[in-house]
Amino acid sequence: MASITKVSPLAPAAFPELPAIDGVRFATVEAGVRYQGRTDVMLAVLDPGTSVAGVFTRSATRAAPVLDCQEKIGGPSDGPAAILVNSGNANAFTGHYGQSSVAEVTQAVSKTTGVPVERVFTSSTGVIGEPLPHGRIVAQLEALKSGLSRHVIEDAARAIMTTDTFPKGASAQVEIDGKTVSIAGISKGSGMIAPDMATMLVYIFTDAQVEQSALQQMLGTQTDRTFNCITVDSDTSTSDSLLLCATGASGVDATDNAAFAEALETVMLDLAQQVVRDGEGATKFVEIRVTGAVTDADAKVHGLAIANSPLIKTAIAGEDPNWGRVVMAIGKSGAAADRDLLSISFGDILVAEKGWVSPDYREEDAAEYMKAQDLVIGVDLGLGAGKSTVWTCDLTHGYIEINADYRS
Amino acid sequence: MASITKVSPLAPAAFPELPAIDGVRFATVEAGVRYQGRTDVMLAVLDPGTSVAGVFTRSATRAAPVLDCQEKIGGPSDGPAAILVNSGNANAFTGHYGQSSVAEVTQAVSKTTGVPVERVFTSSTGVIGEPLPHGRIVAQLEALKSGLSRHVIEDAARAIMTTDTFPKGASAQVEIDGKTVSIAGISKGSGMIAPDMATMLVYIFTDAQVEQSALQQMLGTQTDRTFNCITVDSDTSTSDSLLLCATGASGVDATDNAAFAEALETVMLDLAQQVVRDGEGATKFVEIRVTGAVTDADAKVHGLAIANSPLIKTAIAGEDPNWGRVVMAIGKSGAAADRDLLSISFGDILVAEKGWVSPDYREEDAAEYMKAQDLVIGVDLGLGAGKSTVWTCDLTHGYIEINADYRS
């Protein structure tokens, strides 16, 4: 792989302080699956009673661990649960061997930890099409078990990285019935980012108590507003997985609790935006706010057409306020638009309205604005009340450097 | 604009010899619409009796000249016809001023040439959102008229270029009833190429005699197999226009003639592929052959998902036989696929089959193959008889250089 040594200029200053979640313990290890000199396997063990919800890629070529997780989500919920993740190898497009690898790993985790095999969830991320050397993972399970700790979630975030240049974590706390409920999560992802159901690898933990089907429903709703609203390069991974685990250790029932749902959305959006901020080669973080569409769905189609346009992403890289390309993307998206009702803004600068450039628009203002690291492109269709916000990054030489010689 | 001085490495050795088409005359001029020191306006005048068919972008933000052409196609067919094209300014997203510009130009062409205004078709290509200085074009009409000649189609091909690095032309001749019918065409296009009905700017002329509605139907069918099967960057232009003019000067009726339709498709495919070969920054020409899909439409969805994937396009630029990314693109496309029935080949090299890498696959063979300039990626879905072939190019630093600082 290419040596990715430079941290994204859009990275947060440091990994955030995350609250320990009662009922969850982590461990990481160097198993040498593919990478050398870094951790590449993480194990999370969850106390009995934990509800586990999950959303996954809808790719028709999804990886063996994804298929295994999808079978298990919503199944028996007795006893403890476990999540094992390796980086370096995606165990995707590996035929029957891939399924055998998942079976070997999940059975070994079950034997070592005492977690029922139907509650052992795995993810693999990295190169596609090469057999997973699962023996290297199994050989480390005792070491992982003995290293389990409540306080090493940052290590877990590091162990699951591939082309990521920084580990990603986020948290929130919310008061319910006078008690504090905590949520903490980690994610990985940098390229092949255009989630279509869930995204990349994301693990979120809470000590709230939420019954599995309610947790699953909440996760689906929030995913559509967070991870399904980001894109780096329009390419959807074969391994996208998001697991949300509610241990119930706080004793607080958060089922249907609006404050909890909002806190969860905050964490998910933070993790999703960090993935964009680590977009391969990214130098700009771009929020695209679409309003005035016929429907919310139409607004999202327009937003993603803008976010995925190579011509817009390169213009942003070049700090060029090229609003003509925004017009182009809206035009091609397929969702309803009327050229003569459209308005476009960069930050607070109204660029175009009523089918033409705004009379007050001065290109030098927009050119100055484009120099910022975080940008907002606003589009109002002038048709209705539909709205959506999506997030993306620019397309730079860095993306090409990373992807023209990295076998992912 | 960026100075584009280097000719694409995929360019043909020279502009081809094109047969003069009886009933068509061309002229070009330096009007200084935007560019200096080069021709930027071309006029074609067609003899009375010429049938004119056209297909256009389906963009919701299409340019004023496109809207004007769409109104006129299929209308009155008496008298001569004319096509006027300028480069440097797309007259797109220019509000009511844009429509006035089209009216000014078409009326002036009518007055100068005697062509009825409803038979004057115009196209504009270049920067979006700036007013077209139509006075500069009108001022050159007398000069254009006096320069009309049957033998300057190559000049016409040059006058319509924007970021193109070479002029594009193609021709075919076919015997019908013992007589020779000729077809000759020109095209321009390099970026913002993902046609969704027609494409870029293309003008094709024939001395065959074909009634307008039959010509229109033939054009639609052939467009779906040629221009609608290419993509450079998934971005669809606001100006895509393709006009096909049958002068009838040969006296040969080619309506419903299969040989003529085939010759026309050859010309259209040649012009379409030349656009890909001039893709911004392109160093590789890639044919993607999809077979075994449930339907032809499904095959095209898979083909375009592969052709538009930034991860595949960068892998090709890096000469990396990264077939895992092909698996990814098939998985995300949304069209039917079964991971375990899929096979993938690079040229004659079978890479993957039955859900995994082929047992005979040697990466060094594929890596050697990827060094070629023209590549074929084959995908068989193993599901049915649906098939489609699409064409694209790689994604290189050159694309970013051109688009991060060119105001198109």
XYZ file of C-alpha atoms in Angstrom, chain B:
408
model
C -8.730 29.253 -19.072
C -5.821 26.970 -18.519
C -3.557 26.758 -21.483
C -4.136 23.316 -22.989
C -1.226 22.868 -25.295
C -0.423 19.158 -25.056
C -2.350 16.935 -27.433
C -3.945 13.856 -25.821
C -1.662 10.792 -26.077
C -4.758 8.919 -27.270
C -5.353 11.241 -30.250
C -5.458 9.797 -33.778
C -2.345 10.504 -35.844
C -4.157 13.062 -37.995
C -7.565 14.452 -38.822
C -9.131 11.953 -41.247
C -9.882 12.612 -44.898
C -13.610 13.302 -44.987
C -15.712 13.175 -48.168
C -17.365 16.467 -49.138
C -21.120 16.124 -48.700
C -23.118 17.596 -51.548
C -25.529 20.198 -50.261
C -23.429 21.343 -47.280
C -21.019 24.277 -47.119
C -18.964 25.463 -44.149
C -17.206 28.627 -43.068
C -15.298 29.617 -39.918
C -14.088 32.904 -38.486
C -12.262 34.465 -35.558
C -15.007 36.417 -33.798
C -13.212 36.826 -30.461
C -16.181 35.593 -28.431
C -13.743 34.654 -25.668
C -10.649 33.086 -27.163
C -8.064 35.105 -29.037
C -5.961 34.006 -31.986
C -8.159 31.124 -33.083
C -11.424 30.523 -34.903
C -14.435 30.324 -32.624
C -17.503 30.469 -34.878
C -18.532 28.048 -37.586
C -21.449 28.327 -39.990
C -22.887 25.437 -42.001
C -25.477 26.147 -44.700
C -27.590 23.285 -46.019
C -29.401 23.180 -49.343
C -33.198 23.253 -49.583
C -34.795 19.869 -48.887
C -32.403 18.912 -46.121
C -33.965 16.916 -43.252
C -32.589 17.921 -39.852
C -32.865 15.587 -36.847
C -31.495 16.347 -33.395
C -31.047 14.943 -29.902
C -30.184 17.111 -26.918
C -29.194 17.008 -23.272
C -31.980 16.219 -20.839
C -30.414 18.536 -18.277
C -33.018 20.567 -16.381
C -30.679 23.553 -16.689
C -30.042 23.341 -20.429
C -28.780 26.323 -22.312
C -30.831 28.786 -24.349
C -29.601 27.557 -27.779
C -30.570 23.987 -26.828
C -34.104 25.060 -25.932
C -34.346 26.955 -29.219
C -33.144 23.957 -31.262
C -35.539 21.618 -29.478
C -38.459 23.849 -30.440
C -37.401 23.880 -34.073
C -36.561 20.196 -34.679
C -39.429 18.490 -36.486
C -40.888 21.835 -37.575
C -41.223 23.291 -41.095
C -38.739 21.780 -43.529
C -39.035 24.134 -46.487
C -36.085 26.063 -47.800
C -32.428 25.823 -46.829
C -31.175 25.305 -43.266
C -28.227 26.667 -41.289
C -26.196 25.732 -38.209
C -24.163 28.335 -36.368
C -21.892 27.308 -33.514
C -19.672 29.390 -31.259
C -17.091 28.226 -28.747
C -15.884 30.089 -25.644
C -19.308 30.879 -24.164
C -22.119 28.365 -23.564
C -24.923 30.937 -23.252
C -26.175 28.732 -20.412
C -27.843 29.991 -17.229
C -28.003 33.484 -18.718
C -31.718 34.061 -18.072
C -33.817 36.019 -20.509
C -30.708 37.647 -21.917
C -29.659 34.222 -23.170
C -32.881 33.809 -25.110
C -32.499 37.287 -26.604
C -28.991 36.417 -27.741
C -30.270 33.347 -29.554
C -32.985 35.412 -31.209
C -30.490 38.081 -32.292
C -28.106 35.529 -33.782
C -30.702 33.387 -35.534
C -32.479 36.403 -37.050
C -29.197 37.841 -38.281
C -28.187 34.491 -39.808
C -31.576 34.323 -41.517
C -31.206 37.823 -42.895
C -27.664 37.257 -44.163
C -28.149 33.805 -45.686
C -31.796 33.799 -46.669
C -32.456 30.711 -44.525
C -35.870 30.888 -42.784
C -35.303 31.659 -39.093
C -37.161 28.501 -38.034
C -34.469 26.506 -39.888
C -31.521 28.253 -38.205
C -30.050 26.086 -35.436
C -27.390 27.340 -33.020
C -25.121 25.864 -30.372
C -22.836 27.572 -27.894
C -20.122 25.887 -25.833
C -17.769 27.241 -23.204
C -18.180 29.199 -19.981
C -21.561 28.981 -18.204
C -23.348 32.018 -16.738
C -21.750 34.838 -18.695
C -23.692 36.843 -21.275
C -22.943 35.846 -24.856
C -21.417 38.807 -26.708
C -23.642 38.012 -29.676
C -22.757 41.269 -31.416
C -19.284 39.900 -32.128
C -20.866 36.928 -33.891
C -23.402 38.982 -35.855
C -20.613 41.309 -37.021
C -18.894 38.348 -38.725
C -21.876 36.922 -40.606
C -21.106 38.569 -43.943
C -17.525 37.303 -43.745
C -18.806 33.820 -42.933
C -21.239 33.896 -45.820
C -18.584 34.882 -48.312
C -16.277 32.140 -47.049
C -18.720 29.243 -47.461
C -17.062 26.196 -49.015
C -17.753 22.453 -49.323
C -14.187 21.573 -48.386
C -13.471 23.110 -44.965
C -15.103 20.659 -42.566
C -11.794 20.253 -40.695
C -11.783 24.018 -40.055
C -15.323 23.664 -38.724
C -14.172 20.884 -36.371
C -11.426 23.171 -35.054
C -13.661 26.222 -34.556
C -15.974 24.390 -32.132
C -13.209 23.103 -29.797
C -12.945 24.242 -26.151
C -10.680 22.116 -23.921
C -10.382 19.612 -26.771
C -6.786 18.897 -27.707
C -7.558 17.707 -31.244
C -10.352 18.203 -33.810
C -12.635 15.202 -34.281
C -14.025 13.908 -37.552
C -15.298 10.621 -38.971
C -16.946 9.391 -42.141
C -18.405 6.403 -43.919
C -19.634 5.602 -47.400
C -22.192 2.989 -48.294
C -23.532 1.662 -51.604
C -27.295 1.781 -51.991
C -28.948 0.795 -55.267
C -25.581 1.055 -57.012
C -24.983 4.607 -55.836
C -22.611 5.891 -53.168
C -24.028 7.656 -50.166
C -21.611 9.572 -47.916
C -21.739 10.463 -44.231
C -19.312 12.861 -42.560
C -19.399 14.289 -39.064
C -17.502 16.334 -36.520
C -17.679 16.470 -32.731
C -16.211 18.343 -29.804
C -15.993 17.339 -26.152
C -13.378 16.543 -23.542
C -14.796 17.136 -20.057
C -18.319 17.359 -18.602
C -18.963 14.210 -20.600
C -21.723 11.842 -19.531
C -24.287 12.240 -22.263
C -27.849 11.631 -21.235
C -29.660 11.934 -24.533
C -27.224 13.380 -26.959
C -23.828 14.709 -26.192
C -21.458 17.574 -26.413
C -21.616 19.145 -29.835
C -21.877 16.841 -32.810
C -22.816 17.638 -36.400
C -23.254 14.867 -38.922
C -24.063 15.373 -42.589
C -25.124 12.973 -45.301
C -26.209 13.301 -48.879
C -28.738 10.532 -48.358
C -32.395 11.347 -48.610
C -34.303 10.495 -45.443
C -37.593 12.000 -44.338
C -37.254 13.965 -41.082
C -39.287 11.719 -38.757
C -37.493 8.592 -39.988
C -34.147 10.375 -39.596
C -35.073 11.424 -36.059
C -36.000 7.880 -35.085
C -32.784 6.453 -36.513
C -30.751 9.079 -34.667
C -32.383 8.254 -31.334
C -31.668 4.542 -31.695
C -28.046 5.045 -32.702
C -27.411 7.626 -29.980
C -28.309 5.094 -27.287
C -25.654 2.739 -28.651
C -22.924 5.322 -29.192
C -22.867 8.722 -27.493
C -25.007 7.547 -24.600
C -22.420 4.820 -23.925
C -19.478 7.084 -23.192
C -18.417 8.930 -20.075
C -15.368 10.910 -19.081
C -16.373 12.227 -15.675
C -20.073 11.462 -15.096
C -20.908 15.155 -15.487
C -23.564 16.020 -18.061
C -23.258 19.231 -20.031
C -25.957 21.885 -20.241
C -25.257 22.222 -23.971
C -25.179 18.681 -25.364
C -26.472 18.801 -28.926
C -26.276 16.447 -31.860
C -27.662 17.473 -35.233
C -27.919 15.065 -38.146
C -28.589 16.625 -41.541
C -29.598 14.647 -44.634
C -29.349 16.847 -47.724
C -30.747 14.273 -50.144
C -28.257 15.510 -52.757
C -27.316 11.941 -53.738
C -30.895 11.297 -54.781
C -30.744 7.999 -52.865
C -33.534 7.290 -50.395
C -31.939 5.703 -47.320
C -35.085 5.582 -45.197
C -35.129 2.291 -43.220
C -31.972 1.165 -45.037
C -29.995 -1.151 -42.745
C -26.643 -0.543 -44.444
C -27.071 3.195 -44.060
C -28.064 2.842 -40.403
C -24.978 0.725 -39.802
C -22.711 3.232 -41.542
C -24.249 6.033 -39.499
C -23.630 4.082 -36.285
C -19.998 3.592 -37.305
C -19.537 7.325 -37.759
C -21.305 8.137 -34.494
C -19.316 5.573 -32.525
C -16.056 6.841 -34.026
C -16.888 10.427 -33.042
C -18.024 9.344 -29.568
C -14.844 7.356 -28.976
C -12.725 10.298 -30.120
C -14.372 12.368 -27.384
C -13.301 9.760 -24.817
C -9.806 9.695 -26.326
C -9.696 13.431 -25.701
C -11.062 13.047 -22.151
C -9.494 15.673 -19.922
C -6.200 14.277 -18.675
C -6.819 10.866 -20.260
C -3.892 8.500 -20.787
C -5.889 5.262 -21.263
C -8.881 4.417 -23.449
C -11.055 1.788 -21.782
C -13.776 -0.374 -23.276
C -16.056 -2.048 -20.752
C -17.936 -5.043 -22.135
C -20.729 -6.275 -19.926
C -22.497 -9.526 -20.787
C -24.714 -12.025 -19.002
C -26.904 -9.359 -17.386
C -30.625 -9.846 -16.856
C -31.366 -7.097 -19.424
C -29.413 -4.788 -21.744
C -30.428 -1.882 -19.504
C -28.961 -3.644 -16.451
C -25.755 -4.291 -18.387
C -25.470 -0.575 -19.190
C -26.050 0.369 -15.527
C -23.185 -1.949 -14.520
C -20.985 -0.676 -17.354
C -21.482 2.967 -16.424
C -20.992 2.239 -12.700
C -17.587 0.794 -13.607
C -16.818 3.569 -16.110
C -17.696 6.338 -13.642
C -15.985 4.898 -10.562
C -13.168 7.221 -9.463
C -11.464 4.274 -7.762
C -11.424 2.229 -10.961
C -10.374 5.191 -13.099
C -7.466 5.994 -10.783
C -6.439 2.326 -10.629
C -6.310 2.300 -14.442
C -4.230 5.482 -14.386
C -1.860 3.665 -12.023
C -1.803 0.565 -14.292
C -3.069 -1.447 -11.314
C -5.204 -4.516 -12.226
C -7.382 -3.797 -9.194
C -10.296 -6.077 -9.972
C -11.616 -5.767 -6.400
C -12.751 -2.283 -7.339
C -14.648 -3.715 -10.313
C -16.441 -6.029 -7.868
C -17.218 -2.969 -5.744
C -18.680 -1.022 -8.682
C -20.887 -3.918 -9.762
C -22.065 -4.267 -6.187
C -23.032 -0.622 -5.832
C -24.635 -0.150 -9.245
C -28.107 -1.172 -8.128
C -28.604 -3.528 -11.103
C -28.965 -7.255 -10.536
C -25.765 -9.165 -9.755
C -24.871 -12.372 -7.948
C -21.458 -12.282 -6.354
C -20.927 -15.998 -6.883
C -21.810 -16.064 -10.615
C -19.714 -13.081 -11.614
C -16.631 -13.300 -13.788
C -14.202 -10.491 -14.605
C -11.479 -10.310 -17.221
C -8.824 -7.808 -18.256
C -8.279 -8.284 -21.988
C -8.015 -12.056 -22.477
C -6.960 -12.636 -18.890
C -9.666 -14.240 -16.751
C -9.217 -12.571 -13.390
C -12.125 -13.624 -11.228
C -14.917 -16.138 -11.472
C -17.440 -17.835 -9.218
C -17.113 -15.304 -6.439
C -13.358 -15.412 -6.187
C -10.079 -14.912 -7.972
C -9.564 -17.364 -10.827
C -7.231 -20.251 -9.893
C -5.087 -19.593 -12.984
C -4.820 -15.829 -12.426
C -1.319 -14.435 -12.152
C -1.181 -10.828 -11.099
C 2.003 -10.173 -13.069
C 0.162 -11.011 -16.315
C -2.580 -8.533 -15.561
C -0.098 -5.893 -14.432
C 1.694 -6.289 -17.783
C -1.611 -6.004 -19.653
C -2.522 -2.785 -17.820
C 0.476 -1.032 -19.378
C -1.332 -0.921 -22.748
C -2.940 2.323 -23.882
C -6.219 0.708 -24.978
C -7.761 -1.624 -22.417
C -10.779 -3.921 -22.338
C -12.477 -4.835 -19.074
C -14.922 -7.717 -19.452
C -17.642 -8.526 -16.960
C -20.010 -11.463 -17.275
C -22.832 -11.456 -14.752
C -23.819 -15.072 -15.463
C -27.498 -14.206 -15.139
C -28.968 -13.768 -18.623
C -28.443 -12.486 -22.157
C -28.334 -8.732 -21.452
C -25.265 -6.922 -22.752
C -23.847 -3.458 -23.252
C -20.490 -1.904 -24.079
C -19.433 1.485 -22.757
C -16.271 3.518 -23.178
C -14.342 5.695 -20.795
C -10.877 6.928 -19.925
C -8.735 7.005 -16.799
C -8.693 9.704 -14.100
C -5.319 11.354 -13.782
C -3.536 14.350 -12.347
C -4.151 15.973 -15.738
C -7.925 16.056 -15.116
C -7.381 17.855 -11.838
C -4.906 20.289 -13.355
C -7.355 21.188 -16.120
C -10.398 21.497 -13.866
C -9.014 23.038 -10.709
C -8.208 26.236 -12.545
C -10.259 26.325 -15.737
C -13.470 28.353 -15.516
C -15.608 26.343 -17.913
